[in-house]
Amino acid sequence: MSEPLNYRSAGVDLTTYDETMARLPPLMRRTFTPRVMEWKDGFAGLFRLDAKIGLLSRTYRDPVLVASTDGVGTKLKLAVATGRHDTVGIDLVAMSVNDCLCAGAEPLIFLDYVAMSKDDPELTAQVVKGISDGCIDAECALIGGETAILPEFYQPGEYDLAGFCLGVVERKRLLDGQDVRVGDKVIGLASSGLHSNGYSLARKIVLDHAGFKLDDRVDALGCTVADELLRPTRIYTRPLKEVYRRYRVKRIIHAIAHITGGGLIDNPPRILPEGCGMRLKKGSWRVPPVFTWMQELGGVTDEEMFRVFNMGIGMVIVAADYYAESIVRHLNQEAEIPAWIIGEVVPGSREVEWA
């Protein structure tokens, strides 16, 4: 007579799952702020919008909630291939948090979804450690998530990630592009590298076409292929907060664009009102070596590079002309992030043109 069937025989070991879950609460708690409310064994995360706790006092007059969700894409294949899973969690946080920042929002909370074919406590802990690190950098709280074990859905060793960010902004400070005017300056904030977009093309160029291995060292990059391609996405919460703190009264930032899929071709027009275009000047910022290296390896056209990759600009700020140079100086000196004036708003039809 055969053994009776159970969950373990179907591919899910609840004992191992419990071991995984036991590792996660400390990684979450390190991201908590005083506004996080504990719900022991609860079914959801709790967060106080208005709060008066000790020295903390936060109240809103007309709050607008801002939500975003995203993933990491095929960059995960590189994490699996190298066994390095401690940075893709930062990417996960960055992709959603940076989108919320474009509305002028303060990121509040983050949720994650991790799916894999077989429970792996060590792998899950590495991934969530990265998510926790990203939340600390983004100054938001990781208050919950889901770890899904899906036998036969993913190949052994593979996994997928999704992230969800919720932020808040006072309605009068919401950035929806309506304040953008002809003559405004365009400020580019440096990316850390490829971030988390264009990896299907990047992997094809570097690994398939050029035949590099992930542990090959490349002199032009000053590091290995894996080091460069797994460099985590930059999170822009703190640099933007530095600017907001410096200019508390005046509304000097008119719009923000996160440069993701679509690059500098498709993303900037999304924040332009009717009657406005954007003129960007090539050569006005430093393009990281990884982009020129990949372009030469693959013989990729300029147009394709600027549509697929961020080309060294991870976020674009449209600001009042009078304050633009001051903002750039402040970002470089106080926020310690490279920033440049890379263009201006011109009369046009919501497109990017190049000077």
Short mmCIF file of the C-alpha atoms (twelve columns), coordinates in Angstrom:
data_MODEL
# 
_entry.id   MODEL 
# 
loop_
_atom_site.group_PDB 
_atom_site.id 
_atom_site.type_symbol 
_atom_site.label_atom_id 
_atom_site.label_alt_id 
_atom_site.label_comp_id 
_atom_site.label_asym_id 
_atom_site.label_seq_id 
_atom_site.Cartn_x 
_atom_site.Cartn_y 
_atom_site.Cartn_z 
_atom_site.pdbx_PDB_model_num 
ATOM 1   C CA . MET A 1   0.000  0.000  0.000   1 
ATOM 2   C CA . SER A 2   1.471  3.404  -1.017  1 
ATOM 3   C CA . GLU A 3   2.258  6.197  1.437   1 
ATOM 4   C CA . PRO A 4   -0.572 8.698  1.950   1 
ATOM 5   C CA . LEU A 5   -0.133 11.909 0.005   1 
ATOM 6   C CA . ASN A 6   0.696  15.166 1.782   1 
ATOM 7   C CA . TYR A 7   1.835  18.703 1.000   1 
ATOM 8   C CA . ARG A 8   5.508  17.715 1.144   1 
ATOM 9   C CA . SER A 9   5.044  15.043 -1.499  1 
ATOM 10  C CA . ALA A 10  3.468  17.747 -3.699  1 
ATOM 11  C CA . GLY A 11  6.587  19.908 -3.377  1 
ATOM 12  C CA . VAL A 12  5.882  22.151 -0.378  1 
ATOM 13  C CA . ASP A 13  7.671  21.428 2.912   1 
ATOM 14  C CA . LEU A 14  5.855  23.359 5.655   1 
ATOM 15  C CA . THR A 15  8.671  22.759 8.161   1 
ATOM 16  C CA . THR A 16  11.178 24.435 5.840   1 
ATOM 17  C CA . TYR A 17  8.648  27.191 5.127   1 
ATOM 18  C CA . ASP A 18  8.343  27.888 8.850   1 
ATOM 19  C CA . GLU A 19  12.142 28.109 9.075   1 
ATOM 20  C CA . THR A 20  12.124 30.688 6.272   1 
ATOM 21  C CA . MET A 21  9.395  32.751 7.896   1 
ATOM 22  C CA . ALA A 22  11.264 32.822 11.211  1 
ATOM 23  C CA . ARG A 23  14.184 34.647 9.542   1 
ATOM 24  C CA . LEU A 24  12.148 37.512 8.126   1 
ATOM 25  C CA . PRO A 25  10.656 39.508 11.059  1 
ATOM 26  C CA . PRO A 26  14.013 41.002 12.177  1 
ATOM 27  C CA . LEU A 27  14.663 42.164 8.600   1 
ATOM 28  C CA . MET A 28  11.281 43.868 8.582   1 
ATOM 29  C CA . ARG A 29  11.519 45.433 12.047  1 
ATOM 30  C CA . ARG A 30  14.782 47.215 11.238  1 
ATOM 31  C CA . THR A 31  12.837 49.289 8.689   1 
ATOM 32  C CA . PHE A 32  9.991  50.256 11.034  1 
ATOM 33  C CA . THR A 33  9.202  53.863 11.901  1 
ATOM 34  C CA . PRO A 34  7.144  55.001 14.919  1 
ATOM 35  C CA . ARG A 35  4.068  55.086 12.703  1 
ATOM 36  C CA . VAL A 36  4.118  51.337 12.102  1 
ATOM 37  C CA . MET A 37  1.531  49.590 14.292  1 
ATOM 38  C CA . GLU A 38  2.209  46.069 15.519  1 
ATOM 39  C CA . TRP A 39  -0.427 43.419 14.827  1 
ATOM 40  C CA . LYS A 40  0.918  40.163 16.195  1 
ATOM 41  C CA . ASP A 41  -0.005 37.268 13.904  1 
ATOM 42  C CA . GLY A 42  -2.141 39.682 11.892  1 
ATOM 43  C CA . PHE A 43  -3.188 39.305 8.279   1 
ATOM 44  C CA . ALA A 44  -2.025 42.722 7.063   1 
ATOM 45  C CA . GLY A 45  0.401  45.510 7.909   1 
ATOM 46  C CA . LEU A 46  -0.737 48.626 9.761   1 
ATOM 47  C CA . PHE A 47  0.556  52.175 9.401   1 
ATOM 48  C CA . ARG A 48  -0.645 55.434 10.974  1 
ATOM 49  C CA . LEU A 49  -0.995 58.290 8.513   1 
ATOM 50  C CA . ASP A 50  -1.445 61.048 11.124  1 
ATOM 51  C CA . ALA A 51  0.670  60.457 14.192  1 
ATOM 52  C CA . LYS A 52  1.850  62.203 17.348  1 
ATOM 53  C CA . ILE A 53  4.384  59.864 18.922  1 
ATOM 54  C CA . GLY A 54  7.128  61.314 21.112  1 
ATOM 55  C CA . LEU A 55  8.999  63.882 19.047  1 
ATOM 56  C CA . LEU A 56  7.270  62.687 15.882  1 
ATOM 57  C CA . SER A 57  4.300  64.751 14.766  1 
ATOM 58  C CA . ARG A 58  2.837  64.172 11.321  1 
ATOM 59  C CA . THR A 59  -0.510 65.499 10.206  1 
ATOM 60  C CA . TYR A 60  -1.943 66.093 6.744   1 
ATOM 61  C CA . ARG A 61  -4.545 68.601 5.587   1 
ATOM 62  C CA . ASP A 62  -5.491 67.074 2.227   1 
ATOM 63  C CA . PRO A 63  -3.451 63.883 1.739   1 
ATOM 64  C CA . VAL A 64  -3.265 62.041 -1.573  1 
ATOM 65  C CA . LEU A 65  -2.109 58.421 -1.486  1 
ATOM 66  C CA . VAL A 66  0.358  57.444 -4.215  1 
ATOM 67  C CA . ALA A 67  0.830  53.767 -5.120  1 
ATOM 68  C CA . SER A 68  3.246  51.983 -7.422  1 
ATOM 69  C CA . THR A 69  4.236  48.415 -8.234  1 
ATOM 70  C CA . ASP A 70  7.114  46.945 -10.239 1 
ATOM 71  C CA . GLY A 71  9.572  44.082 -10.495 1 
ATOM 72  C CA . VAL A 72  13.245 43.528 -11.330 1 
ATOM 73  C CA . GLY A 73  12.875 41.768 -14.693 1 
ATOM 74  C CA . THR A 74  15.526 39.549 -16.259 1 
ATOM 75  C CA . LYS A 75  18.232 41.024 -14.035 1 
ATOM 76  C CA . LEU A 76  17.123 38.193 -11.744 1 
ATOM 77  C CA . LYS A 77  18.691 35.706 -14.158 1 
ATOM 78  C CA . LEU A 78  22.097 37.200 -13.367 1 
ATOM 79  C CA . ALA A 79  21.458 36.904 -9.629  1 
ATOM 80  C CA . VAL A 80  20.551 33.229 -10.087 1 
ATOM 81  C CA . ALA A 81  23.561 32.577 -12.356 1 
ATOM 82  C CA . THR A 82  26.010 34.124 -9.878  1 
ATOM 83  C CA . GLY A 83  24.317 33.063 -6.642  1 
ATOM 84  C CA . ARG A 84  24.338 36.720 -5.542  1 
ATOM 85  C CA . HIS A 85  20.877 37.549 -4.229  1 
ATOM 86  C CA . ASP A 86  21.576 40.325 -1.724  1 
ATOM 87  C CA . THR A 87  21.185 43.317 -4.073  1 
ATOM 88  C CA . VAL A 88  18.161 42.565 -6.277  1 
ATOM 89  C CA . GLY A 89  15.962 43.402 -3.291  1 
ATOM 90  C CA . ILE A 90  17.369 46.939 -3.416  1 
ATOM 91  C CA . ASP A 91  16.420 47.047 -7.108  1 
ATOM 92  C CA . LEU A 92  12.907 45.926 -6.223  1 
ATOM 93  C CA . VAL A 93  12.415 48.747 -3.725  1 
ATOM 94  C CA . ALA A 94  14.002 51.333 -6.003  1 
ATOM 95  C CA . MET A 95  11.774 50.649 -8.987  1 
ATOM 96  C CA . SER A 96  8.546  51.304 -7.082  1 
ATOM 97  C CA . VAL A 97  9.787  53.977 -4.672  1 
ATOM 98  C CA . ASN A 98  11.323 56.076 -7.458  1 
ATOM 99  C CA . ASP A 99  8.004  56.009 -9.316  1 
ATOM 100 C CA . CYS A 100 6.189  57.319 -6.232  1 
ATOM 101 C CA . LEU A 101 8.745  60.101 -5.857  1 
ATOM 102 C CA . CYS A 102 7.709  61.396 -9.284  1 
ATOM 103 C CA . ALA A 103 4.377  62.501 -7.782  1 
ATOM 104 C CA . GLY A 104 6.208  64.452 -5.076  1 
ATOM 105 C CA . ALA A 105 5.262  61.769 -2.560  1 
ATOM 106 C CA . GLU A 106 6.983  60.650 0.609   1 
ATOM 107 C CA . PRO A 107 7.333  56.822 0.494   1 
ATOM 108 C CA . LEU A 108 5.648  55.314 3.550   1 
ATOM 109 C CA . ILE A 109 5.378  51.547 3.289   1 
ATOM 110 C CA . PHE A 110 6.570  48.697 1.100   1 
ATOM 111 C CA . LEU A 111 5.302  45.168 0.478   1 
ATOM 112 C CA . ASP A 112 7.098  42.387 -1.377  1 
ATOM 113 C CA . TYR A 113 6.094  39.224 -3.210  1 
ATOM 114 C CA . VAL A 114 8.672  36.451 -3.590  1 
ATOM 115 C CA . ALA A 115 7.793  33.356 -5.637  1 
ATOM 116 C CA . MET A 116 9.978  30.277 -6.141  1 
ATOM 117 C CA . SER A 117 9.641  26.608 -7.008  1 
ATOM 118 C CA . LYS A 118 11.030 25.240 -3.740  1 
ATOM 119 C CA . ASP A 119 11.456 26.795 -0.323  1 
ATOM 120 C CA . ASP A 120 15.011 27.959 0.290   1 
ATOM 121 C CA . PRO A 121 15.474 29.743 3.649   1 
ATOM 122 C CA . GLU A 122 18.954 31.073 2.879   1 
ATOM 123 C CA . LEU A 123 18.045 32.434 -0.564  1 
ATOM 124 C CA . THR A 124 14.863 34.048 0.755   1 
ATOM 125 C CA . ALA A 125 16.767 35.650 3.629   1 
ATOM 126 C CA . GLN A 126 19.332 37.124 1.215   1 
ATOM 127 C CA . VAL A 127 16.618 38.561 -1.023  1 
ATOM 128 C CA . VAL A 128 14.622 40.039 1.853   1 
ATOM 129 C CA . LYS A 129 17.809 41.440 3.406   1 
ATOM 130 C CA . GLY A 130 18.261 43.409 0.187   1 
ATOM 131 C CA . ILE A 131 14.645 44.576 0.317   1 
ATOM 132 C CA . SER A 132 15.186 45.636 3.916   1 
ATOM 133 C CA . ASP A 133 18.355 47.547 2.948   1 
ATOM 134 C CA . GLY A 134 16.458 49.268 0.151   1 
ATOM 135 C CA . CYS A 135 13.641 50.290 2.478   1 
ATOM 136 C CA . ILE A 136 16.108 51.837 4.912   1 
ATOM 137 C CA . ASP A 137 17.663 53.835 2.066   1 
ATOM 138 C CA . ALA A 138 14.187 54.844 0.849   1 
ATOM 139 C CA . GLU A 139 13.090 55.718 4.403   1 
ATOM 140 C CA . CYS A 140 9.969  53.570 4.173   1 
ATOM 141 C CA . ALA A 141 8.820  50.604 6.249   1 
ATOM 142 C CA . LEU A 142 8.654  47.002 5.069   1 
ATOM 143 C CA . ILE A 143 5.417  46.029 6.826   1 
ATOM 144 C CA . GLY A 144 4.513  42.776 5.095   1 
ATOM 145 C CA . GLY A 145 4.835  40.518 2.105   1 
ATOM 146 C CA . GLU A 146 4.213  37.101 0.636   1 
ATOM 147 C CA . THR A 147 6.525  34.160 0.001   1 
ATOM 148 C CA . ALA A 148 4.861  31.810 -2.472  1 
ATOM 149 C CA . ILE A 149 6.126  28.270 -3.090  1 
ATOM 150 C CA . LEU A 150 4.958  27.185 -6.534  1 
ATOM 151 C CA . PRO A 151 6.278  23.711 -7.477  1 
ATOM 152 C CA . GLU A 152 6.595  23.099 -11.230 1 
ATOM 153 C CA . PHE A 153 5.849  26.784 -11.955 1 
ATOM 154 C CA . TYR A 154 9.495  27.927 -11.889 1 
ATOM 155 C CA . GLN A 155 12.681 26.075 -12.810 1 
ATOM 156 C CA . PRO A 156 14.734 24.868 -9.796  1 
ATOM 157 C CA . GLY A 157 16.739 27.743 -8.346  1 
ATOM 158 C CA . GLU A 158 14.731 30.435 -10.148 1 
ATOM 159 C CA . TYR A 159 12.440 32.940 -8.472  1 
ATOM 160 C CA . ASP A 160 10.486 36.097 -9.217  1 
ATOM 161 C CA . LEU A 161 9.947  39.319 -7.299  1 
ATOM 162 C CA . ALA A 162 7.282  41.999 -7.224  1 
ATOM 163 C CA . GLY A 163 7.180  45.085 -5.017  1 
ATOM 164 C CA . PHE A 164 4.485  47.512 -3.938  1 
ATOM 165 C CA . CYS A 165 5.057  51.002 -2.519  1 
ATOM 166 C CA . LEU A 166 2.539  53.359 -0.931  1 
ATOM 167 C CA . GLY A 167 3.373  57.021 -0.399  1 
ATOM 168 C CA . VAL A 168 1.578  60.241 0.472   1 
ATOM 169 C CA . VAL A 169 1.683  63.839 -0.702  1 
ATOM 170 C CA . GLU A 170 -0.310 66.912 0.205   1 
ATOM 171 C CA . ARG A 171 -2.617 67.649 -2.707  1 
ATOM 172 C CA . LYS A 172 -1.268 71.177 -3.124  1 
ATOM 173 C CA . ARG A 173 2.252  69.722 -3.541  1 
ATOM 174 C CA . LEU A 174 1.273  66.978 -5.996  1 
ATOM 175 C CA . LEU A 175 3.552  66.966 -9.054  1 
ATOM 176 C CA . ASP A 176 1.393  66.292 -12.103 1 
ATOM 177 C CA . GLY A 177 3.290  68.348 -14.698 1 
ATOM 178 C CA . GLN A 178 0.818  71.203 -14.790 1 
ATOM 179 C CA . ASP A 179 3.369  73.637 -13.334 1 
ATOM 180 C CA . VAL A 180 5.874  73.014 -16.136 1 
ATOM 181 C CA . ARG A 181 6.575  76.127 -18.203 1 
ATOM 182 C CA . VAL A 182 8.636  76.942 -21.286 1 
ATOM 183 C CA . GLY A 183 12.034 78.075 -20.022 1 
ATOM 184 C CA . ASP A 184 12.171 75.637 -17.108 1 
ATOM 185 C CA . LYS A 185 15.471 73.845 -16.806 1 
ATOM 186 C CA . VAL A 186 15.909 70.061 -16.930 1 
ATOM 187 C CA . ILE A 187 18.183 68.587 -14.253 1 
ATOM 188 C CA . GLY A 188 19.565 65.083 -14.607 1 
ATOM 189 C CA . LEU A 189 20.399 62.994 -11.525 1 
ATOM 190 C CA . ALA A 190 23.060 60.352 -12.055 1 
ATOM 191 C CA . SER A 191 22.120 56.697 -12.258 1 
ATOM 192 C CA . SER A 192 24.295 54.031 -10.657 1 
ATOM 193 C CA . GLY A 193 24.458 52.093 -13.922 1 
ATOM 194 C CA . LEU A 194 21.904 50.086 -15.854 1 
ATOM 195 C CA . HIS A 195 19.463 50.076 -12.911 1 
ATOM 196 C CA . SER A 196 16.811 47.429 -13.739 1 
ATOM 197 C CA . ASN A 197 15.875 48.010 -17.365 1 
ATOM 198 C CA . GLY A 198 17.114 46.718 -20.697 1 
ATOM 199 C CA . TYR A 199 18.621 43.525 -19.328 1 
ATOM 200 C CA . SER A 200 17.312 41.318 -22.119 1 
ATOM 201 C CA . LEU A 201 19.381 43.386 -24.559 1 
ATOM 202 C CA . ALA A 202 22.310 43.795 -22.157 1 
ATOM 203 C CA . ARG A 203 22.585 40.042 -21.587 1 
ATOM 204 C CA . LYS A 204 22.314 39.371 -25.313 1 
ATOM 205 C CA . ILE A 205 25.095 41.863 -26.112 1 
ATOM 206 C CA . VAL A 206 27.528 40.951 -23.346 1 
ATOM 207 C CA . LEU A 207 26.972 37.241 -22.772 1 
ATOM 208 C CA . ASP A 208 25.596 35.887 -26.046 1 
ATOM 209 C CA . HIS A 209 27.043 38.158 -28.738 1 
ATOM 210 C CA . ALA A 210 30.407 39.143 -27.188 1 
ATOM 211 C CA . GLY A 211 30.856 35.884 -25.264 1 
ATOM 212 C CA . PHE A 212 31.867 37.360 -21.922 1 
ATOM 213 C CA . LYS A 213 31.527 35.308 -18.750 1 
ATOM 214 C CA . LEU A 214 30.051 36.865 -15.637 1 
ATOM 215 C CA . ASP A 215 33.305 36.531 -13.690 1 
ATOM 216 C CA . ASP A 216 35.431 38.129 -16.461 1 
ATOM 217 C CA . ARG A 217 37.115 41.355 -15.418 1 
ATOM 218 C CA . VAL A 218 36.716 44.233 -17.882 1 
ATOM 219 C CA . ASP A 219 39.349 47.003 -17.746 1 
ATOM 220 C CA . ALA A 220 36.970 49.565 -19.244 1 
ATOM 221 C CA . LEU A 221 34.587 48.978 -16.313 1 
ATOM 222 C CA . GLY A 222 37.163 48.488 -13.573 1 
ATOM 223 C CA . CYS A 223 35.281 45.441 -12.287 1 
ATOM 224 C CA . THR A 224 33.850 42.104 -13.360 1 
ATOM 225 C CA . VAL A 225 30.864 41.758 -15.673 1 
ATOM 226 C CA . ALA A 226 28.759 40.492 -12.755 1 
ATOM 227 C CA . ASP A 227 29.781 43.403 -10.518 1 
ATOM 228 C CA . GLU A 228 28.646 45.894 -13.145 1 
ATOM 229 C CA . LEU A 229 25.453 44.204 -14.255 1 
ATOM 230 C CA . LEU A 230 24.320 43.500 -10.679 1 
ATOM 231 C CA . ARG A 231 25.017 47.040 -9.457  1 
ATOM 232 C CA . PRO A 232 21.806 48.002 -7.595  1 
ATOM 233 C CA . THR A 233 19.430 50.702 -8.750  1 
ATOM 234 C CA . ARG A 234 19.884 54.093 -7.103  1 
ATOM 235 C CA . ILE A 235 17.110 55.233 -4.755  1 
ATOM 236 C CA . TYR A 236 16.418 58.973 -4.933  1 
ATOM 237 C CA . THR A 237 14.429 59.545 -1.727  1 
ATOM 238 C CA . ARG A 238 17.164 61.252 0.282   1 
ATOM 239 C CA . PRO A 239 18.478 63.544 -2.487  1 
ATOM 240 C CA . LEU A 240 14.962 64.813 -3.189  1 
ATOM 241 C CA . LYS A 241 14.239 65.304 0.508   1 
ATOM 242 C CA . GLU A 242 17.416 67.397 0.717   1 
ATOM 243 C CA . VAL A 243 16.072 69.664 -2.008  1 
ATOM 244 C CA . TYR A 244 12.620 69.899 -0.418  1 
ATOM 245 C CA . ARG A 245 14.159 70.775 2.958   1 
ATOM 246 C CA . ARG A 246 16.229 73.559 1.410   1 
ATOM 247 C CA . TYR A 247 13.256 75.111 -0.388  1 
ATOM 248 C CA . ARG A 248 10.398 74.604 2.058   1 
ATOM 249 C CA . VAL A 249 8.127  77.413 0.867   1 
ATOM 250 C CA . LYS A 250 8.779  78.017 -2.814  1 
ATOM 251 C CA . ARG A 251 7.469  75.456 -5.326  1 
ATOM 252 C CA . ILE A 252 10.623 75.228 -7.413  1 
ATOM 253 C CA . ILE A 253 10.332 71.618 -8.635  1 
ATOM 254 C CA . HIS A 254 7.652  71.420 -11.288 1 
ATOM 255 C CA . ALA A 255 7.866  67.762 -12.366 1 
ATOM 256 C CA . ILE A 256 9.946  64.597 -11.952 1 
ATOM 257 C CA . ALA A 257 10.442 61.650 -14.323 1 
ATOM 258 C CA . HIS A 258 11.922 58.262 -13.420 1 
ATOM 259 C CA . ILE A 259 14.061 57.063 -16.348 1 
ATOM 260 C CA . THR A 260 13.185 53.402 -16.729 1 
ATOM 261 C CA . GLY A 261 12.086 51.350 -19.773 1 
ATOM 262 C CA . GLY A 262 11.829 53.769 -22.683 1 
ATOM 263 C CA . GLY A 263 14.919 55.639 -21.529 1 
ATOM 264 C CA . LEU A 264 15.361 59.344 -22.176 1 
ATOM 265 C CA . ILE A 265 13.147 59.137 -25.267 1 
ATOM 266 C CA . ASP A 266 9.825  57.968 -23.841 1 
ATOM 267 C CA . ASN A 267 9.872  58.906 -20.133 1 
ATOM 268 C CA . PRO A 268 10.452 62.702 -20.046 1 
ATOM 269 C CA . PRO A 269 7.443  63.524 -22.304 1 
ATOM 270 C CA . ARG A 270 5.128  61.893 -19.749 1 
ATOM 271 C CA . ILE A 271 5.564  64.884 -17.416 1 
ATOM 272 C CA . LEU A 272 5.089  67.602 -20.052 1 
ATOM 273 C CA . PRO A 273 1.806  69.499 -20.492 1 
ATOM 274 C CA . GLU A 274 0.381  70.261 -23.922 1 
ATOM 275 C CA . GLY A 275 2.387  72.855 -25.821 1 
ATOM 276 C CA . CYS A 276 5.696  71.928 -24.200 1 
ATOM 277 C CA . GLY A 277 8.598  69.882 -25.480 1 
ATOM 278 C CA . MET A 278 11.985 69.093 -23.981 1 
ATOM 279 C CA . ARG A 279 15.369 69.828 -25.520 1 
ATOM 280 C CA . LEU A 280 18.208 67.747 -24.065 1 
ATOM 281 C CA . LYS A 281 21.867 68.353 -24.783 1 
ATOM 282 C CA . LYS A 282 24.060 65.329 -25.403 1 
ATOM 283 C CA . GLY A 283 27.423 65.626 -23.712 1 
ATOM 284 C CA . SER A 284 26.039 67.691 -20.818 1 
ATOM 285 C CA . TRP A 285 26.389 64.796 -18.369 1 
ATOM 286 C CA . ARG A 286 28.787 61.943 -17.724 1 
ATOM 287 C CA . VAL A 287 27.732 58.704 -19.427 1 
ATOM 288 C CA . PRO A 288 29.032 55.723 -17.378 1 
ATOM 289 C CA . PRO A 289 31.489 53.462 -19.240 1 
ATOM 290 C CA . VAL A 290 29.115 50.478 -19.213 1 
ATOM 291 C CA . PHE A 291 26.886 52.103 -21.832 1 
ATOM 292 C CA . THR A 292 29.606 52.988 -24.338 1 
ATOM 293 C CA . TRP A 293 31.181 49.567 -23.754 1 
ATOM 294 C CA . MET A 294 27.929 47.737 -24.535 1 
ATOM 295 C CA . GLN A 295 27.156 49.975 -27.511 1 
ATOM 296 C CA . GLU A 296 30.529 49.217 -29.097 1 
ATOM 297 C CA . LEU A 297 30.237 45.491 -28.368 1 
ATOM 298 C CA . GLY A 298 26.821 45.214 -29.975 1 
ATOM 299 C CA . GLY A 299 27.024 47.902 -32.643 1 
ATOM 300 C CA . VAL A 300 23.862 49.432 -31.185 1 
ATOM 301 C CA . THR A 301 22.580 52.708 -32.622 1 
ATOM 302 C CA . ASP A 302 22.374 55.862 -30.517 1 
ATOM 303 C CA . GLU A 303 18.594 55.935 -30.872 1 
ATOM 304 C CA . GLU A 304 18.263 52.376 -29.563 1 
ATOM 305 C CA . MET A 305 20.625 53.032 -26.651 1 
ATOM 306 C CA . PHE A 306 18.691 56.127 -25.543 1 
ATOM 307 C CA . ARG A 307 15.344 54.341 -25.848 1 
ATOM 308 C CA . VAL A 308 16.334 51.157 -23.981 1 
ATOM 309 C CA . PHE A 309 18.774 52.379 -21.311 1 
ATOM 310 C CA . ASN A 310 18.963 55.353 -18.929 1 
ATOM 311 C CA . MET A 311 22.419 56.318 -20.302 1 
ATOM 312 C CA . GLY A 312 23.563 57.604 -16.907 1 
ATOM 313 C CA . ILE A 313 20.469 59.641 -15.965 1 
ATOM 314 C CA . GLY A 314 18.244 57.807 -13.496 1 
ATOM 315 C CA . MET A 315 15.868 60.674 -12.740 1 
ATOM 316 C CA . VAL A 316 14.954 63.966 -14.396 1 
ATOM 317 C CA . ILE A 317 13.780 67.046 -12.502 1 
ATOM 318 C CA . VAL A 318 12.067 69.949 -14.243 1 
ATOM 319 C CA . ALA A 319 12.720 73.052 -12.142 1 
ATOM 320 C CA . ALA A 320 12.243 76.786 -12.292 1 
ATOM 321 C CA . ASP A 321 15.044 78.389 -14.311 1 
ATOM 322 C CA . TYR A 322 16.048 80.769 -11.497 1 
ATOM 323 C CA . TYR A 323 16.743 77.950 -9.019  1 
ATOM 324 C CA . ALA A 324 18.182 75.264 -11.307 1 
ATOM 325 C CA . GLU A 325 21.879 75.991 -10.762 1 
ATOM 326 C CA . SER A 326 21.352 76.249 -7.012  1 
ATOM 327 C CA . ILE A 327 19.578 72.869 -6.964  1 
ATOM 328 C CA . VAL A 328 22.420 71.262 -8.901  1 
ATOM 329 C CA . ARG A 329 25.032 72.672 -6.515  1 
ATOM 330 C CA . HIS A 330 23.023 71.470 -3.521  1 
ATOM 331 C CA . LEU A 331 22.646 67.961 -4.949  1 
ATOM 332 C CA . ASN A 332 26.354 67.688 -5.710  1 
ATOM 333 C CA . GLN A 333 27.566 69.132 -2.407  1 
ATOM 334 C CA . GLU A 334 24.978 68.271 0.228   1 
ATOM 335 C CA . ALA A 335 23.120 65.278 -1.211  1 
ATOM 336 C CA . GLU A 336 26.375 63.938 -2.681  1 
ATOM 337 C CA . ILE A 337 24.830 62.785 -5.934  1 
ATOM 338 C CA . PRO A 338 26.132 63.904 -9.337  1 
ATOM 339 C CA . ALA A 339 23.629 66.180 -11.056 1 
ATOM 340 C CA . TRP A 340 23.744 68.363 -14.159 1 
ATOM 341 C CA . ILE A 341 21.553 70.786 -16.083 1 
ATOM 342 C CA . ILE A 342 20.969 68.683 -19.192 1 
ATOM 343 C CA . GLY A 343 18.344 70.665 -21.068 1 
ATOM 344 C CA . GLU A 344 15.327 72.929 -20.979 1 
ATOM 345 C CA . VAL A 345 11.597 73.015 -21.669 1 
ATOM 346 C CA . VAL A 346 10.791 74.503 -25.088 1 
ATOM 347 C CA . PRO A 347 7.635  75.098 -27.121 1 
ATOM 348 C CA . GLY A 348 6.670  71.806 -28.709 1 
ATOM 349 C CA . SER A 349 4.454  68.753 -28.817 1 
ATOM 350 C CA . ARG A 350 5.437  66.666 -25.769 1 
ATOM 351 C CA . GLU A 351 8.518  65.158 -27.376 1 
ATOM 352 C CA . VAL A 352 12.254 65.088 -26.690 1 
ATOM 353 C CA . GLU A 353 14.546 66.806 -29.144 1 
ATOM 354 C CA . TRP A 354 18.337 66.830 -29.018 1 
ATOM 355 C CA . ALA A 355 20.780 69.693 -29.157 1 
# 
